[in-house]
Coordinates of C-alpha atoms in Angstrom, one line a residue:
E1 CA 28.6 -35.3 28.3
A2 CA 26.7 -33.4 30.4
H3 CA 30.0 -31.4 31.7
T4 CA 31.2 -31.2 28.1
A5 CA 28.0 -29.4 27.3
A6 CA 27.7 -26.9 29.5
L7 CA 31.4 -25.8 29.3
N8 CA 30.8 -26.1 25.9
S9 CA 28.1 -23.6 25.7
L10 CA 29.6 -21.3 28.8
S11 CA 32.0 -20.7 25.9
Q12 CA 29.9 -20.3 22.8
E13 CA 27.9 -17.5 24.9
L14 CA 31.6 -15.8 26.1
T15 CA 32.7 -15.7 23.0
G16 CA 29.7 -14.1 21.5
A17 CA 29.4 -11.9 24.5
L18 CA 30.6 -7.8 23.6
T19 CA 30.8 -6.4 27.0
L20 CA 31.4 -7.1 30.5
D21 CA 27.9 -7.4 31.4
E22 CA 27.1 -10.0 29.3
V23 CA 30.0 -11.7 30.1
V24 CA 29.6 -11.6 33.6
H25 CA 25.8 -12.4 32.8
S26 CA 26.5 -15.8 31.4
I27 CA 29.2 -16.9 34.0
T28 CA 27.1 -16.2 36.7
Q29 CA 24.1 -17.5 35.5
H30 CA 25.9 -21.1 33.8
I31 CA 27.8 -21.8 37.2
Q32 CA 23.8 -21.3 39.2
Q33 CA 22.6 -23.4 36.7
S34 CA 25.2 -26.2 36.7
F35 CA 25.3 -26.0 41.2
N36 CA 21.8 -25.3 41.9
C37 CA 23.6 -22.6 44.1
R38 CA 24.4 -18.7 44.5
V39 CA 27.1 -16.9 42.8
T40 CA 28.6 -14.2 42.9
L41 CA 31.8 -12.2 40.6
W42 CA 34.4 -10.0 42.8
L43 CA 36.6 -8.2 40.6
P44 CA 39.7 -6.3 41.4
G45 CA 39.5 -2.4 41.1
E46 CA 41.7 0.3 41.1
K47 CA 41.5 1.1 45.3
D48 CA 39.0 -1.9 46.4
I49 CA 37.6 -5.3 45.0
M50 CA 34.3 -5.0 43.5
L51 CA 31.4 -7.4 43.5
V52 CA 30.1 -7.0 40.4
A53 CA 27.2 -9.5 40.3
D54 CA 25.4 -11.7 42.3
T55 CA 22.7 -14.4 41.5
N56 CA 20.3 -12.8 44.6
W57 CA 20.1 -9.4 42.9
E58 CA 17.9 -11.1 40.1
S59 CA 15.4 -11.1 43.4
Q60 CA 16.5 -8.8 45.1
S61 CA 17.0 -5.5 42.4
E62 CA 16.8 -3.0 44.8
N63 CA 19.6 -4.3 47.2
R64 CA 23.5 -4.3 44.9
T65 CA 26.0 -4.0 47.6
A66 CA 28.0 -6.6 48.8
N67 CA 27.8 -8.0 52.5
P68 CA 30.4 -6.3 54.2
I69 CA 31.5 -9.3 55.6
E70 CA 31.7 -11.1 52.5
G71 CA 33.0 -8.2 50.8
E72 CA 36.6 -8.5 53.4
A73 CA 36.8 -12.2 53.2
A74 CA 36.8 -11.6 49.1
K75 CA 39.5 -8.8 49.8
I76 CA 41.9 -11.2 52.0
F77 CA 41.3 -14.0 49.5
L78 CA 42.1 -11.3 46.9
G79 CA 45.2 -10.2 48.6
S80 CA 45.9 -14.0 49.2
L81 CA 46.6 -14.5 45.2
E82 CA 48.4 -11.5 44.5
K83 CA 51.2 -12.6 47.3
D84 CA 51.2 -16.2 46.4
K85 CA 51.5 -17.1 43.1
G86 CA 50.8 -20.5 43.5
D87 CA 48.6 -23.0 41.4
G88 CA 45.4 -21.0 42.0
T89 CA 43.6 -24.0 43.6
Q90 CA 40.0 -23.6 45.5
L91 CA 40.5 -21.9 49.3
R92 CA 37.6 -21.9 51.9
F93 CA 35.9 -18.7 54.2
H94 CA 33.5 -18.9 56.0
S95 CA 31.2 -16.3 55.9
D96 CA 27.6 -14.9 58.2
P97 CA 25.5 -14.8 56.9
A98 CA 26.0 -17.3 53.9
Q99 CA 29.2 -19.5 54.0
L100 CA 31.1 -18.9 50.3
T101 CA 33.7 -20.9 49.2
F102 CA 35.8 -18.0 46.9
V103 CA 37.3 -20.0 43.2
A104 CA 40.6 -17.7 41.7
L105 CA 40.0 -16.2 38.1
R106 CA 43.5 -16.0 36.8
I107 CA 45.2 -16.0 33.9
G108 CA 49.1 -17.6 34.2
M109 CA 49.6 -16.3 37.5
E110 CA 47.5 -12.9 38.0
P111 CA 44.5 -13.2 39.3
V112 CA 41.2 -11.2 36.5
G113 CA 38.5 -11.5 39.7
I114 CA 37.3 -14.6 42.1
L115 CA 33.9 -16.4 41.7
G116 CA 32.1 -16.7 45.3
L117 CA 30.0 -19.7 45.7
G118 CA 27.4 -20.1 48.5
A119 CA 24.3 -22.2 49.2
D120 CA 20.9 -21.9 47.3
E121 CA 17.6 -19.7 48.5
V122 CA 16.6 -22.6 50.6
G123 CA 20.3 -22.6 52.6
N124 CA 21.7 -26.1 50.2
P125 CA 25.9 -25.7 49.7
P126 CA 27.3 -26.4 46.5
A127 CA 28.2 -29.8 45.6
F128 CA 31.5 -30.0 44.5
S129 CA 32.9 -32.2 46.7
A130 CA 33.3 -35.0 43.7
E131 CA 36.3 -34.6 41.3
P132 CA 33.7 -34.3 38.1
Q133 CA 32.4 -31.2 39.2
R134 CA 35.9 -29.8 40.6
G135 CA 37.0 -30.6 37.2
L136 CA 33.9 -28.0 35.8
L137 CA 34.1 -25.5 38.1
Q138 CA 37.9 -25.3 36.8
G139 CA 36.8 -25.4 33.8
F140 CA 34.3 -22.6 34.8
A141 CA 36.8 -20.2 36.2
N142 CA 39.0 -20.8 32.9
L143 CA 36.6 -19.5 30.7
A144 CA 36.1 -17.2 32.6
A145 CA 39.0 -15.6 33.3
L146 CA 39.3 -15.9 29.9
A147 CA 36.4 -13.6 28.4
I148 CA 37.2 -10.8 31.4
E149 CA 40.2 -10.6 30.6
R150 CA 39.3 -10.9 27.3
N151 CA 37.3 -7.7 27.6
N152 CA 39.8 -5.7 29.8
L153 CA 42.1 -5.7 26.9
A154 CA 39.9 -4.4 24.7
E155 CA 39.4 -1.8 27.1
Q156 CA 42.6 -1.1 27.1
A157 CA 42.7 -1.1 23.4
R158 CA 39.2 1.4 23.3
Q159 CA 41.2 3.9 25.9
A160 CA 44.1 3.9 23.8
Q161 CA 42.5 4.8 20.4
L162 CA 40.8 6.9 22.2
L163 CA 44.1 8.7 23.2
I164 CA 45.3 8.5 19.5
D165 CA 42.6 9.9 18.0
V166 CA 42.7 13.2 20.7
E167 CA 46.5 13.4 19.9
R168 CA 45.5 13.2 16.6
L169 CA 43.0 16.1 16.8
Q170 CA 45.2 18.6 18.6

C-alpha cells in the first residue's frame, strides 16, 4: 500500500508539472524520501551528459557541478545503454567519494536519462535489495522517463510552432 501510494503521489505531481525543473524536482524528492538516499538525475545533452539535479544541492547551492568521476561513470553508463538495447536492468558503477547506483530511464529501448542513487548524508547506502523496493524503484524510473519524454516532446512542439510562426511572418 505504501509503495502504491508513493507511486500515485509522484504520478499526480508529474501530471501537474509543466517545466523540466518541476519534473526533476518531483522525481528527486520522491525518490529521496522513499529510499532515504542521495539522488542525482542525468540527462543526455547535445554533446555530453549533464547533471541536472542532485539532492545534495539543497544544502550546497553554490556547488552545482558534477563530481568528475561520477560524470565519467554516468557517461560510460549512458554509452552502454545506447549500445545495448536490452531490458534496462540496473547496472552499478562505483565512484569516489560516493558509490552511485545508476538506473536507466528509458522509453522503449531509448534512454532518456539516468538516475543515480548514492549514500545519504551519514554514509548509509540506499536500500533497495528486496524485491518490493526494486519494484518501487522501477516504478519511479518508469514515471520519470515518461515525464521527461513528455517534456522533451512538448519542447519540440514549441520549437516547431516557433518555426511555423517565423515562416508565416517571413
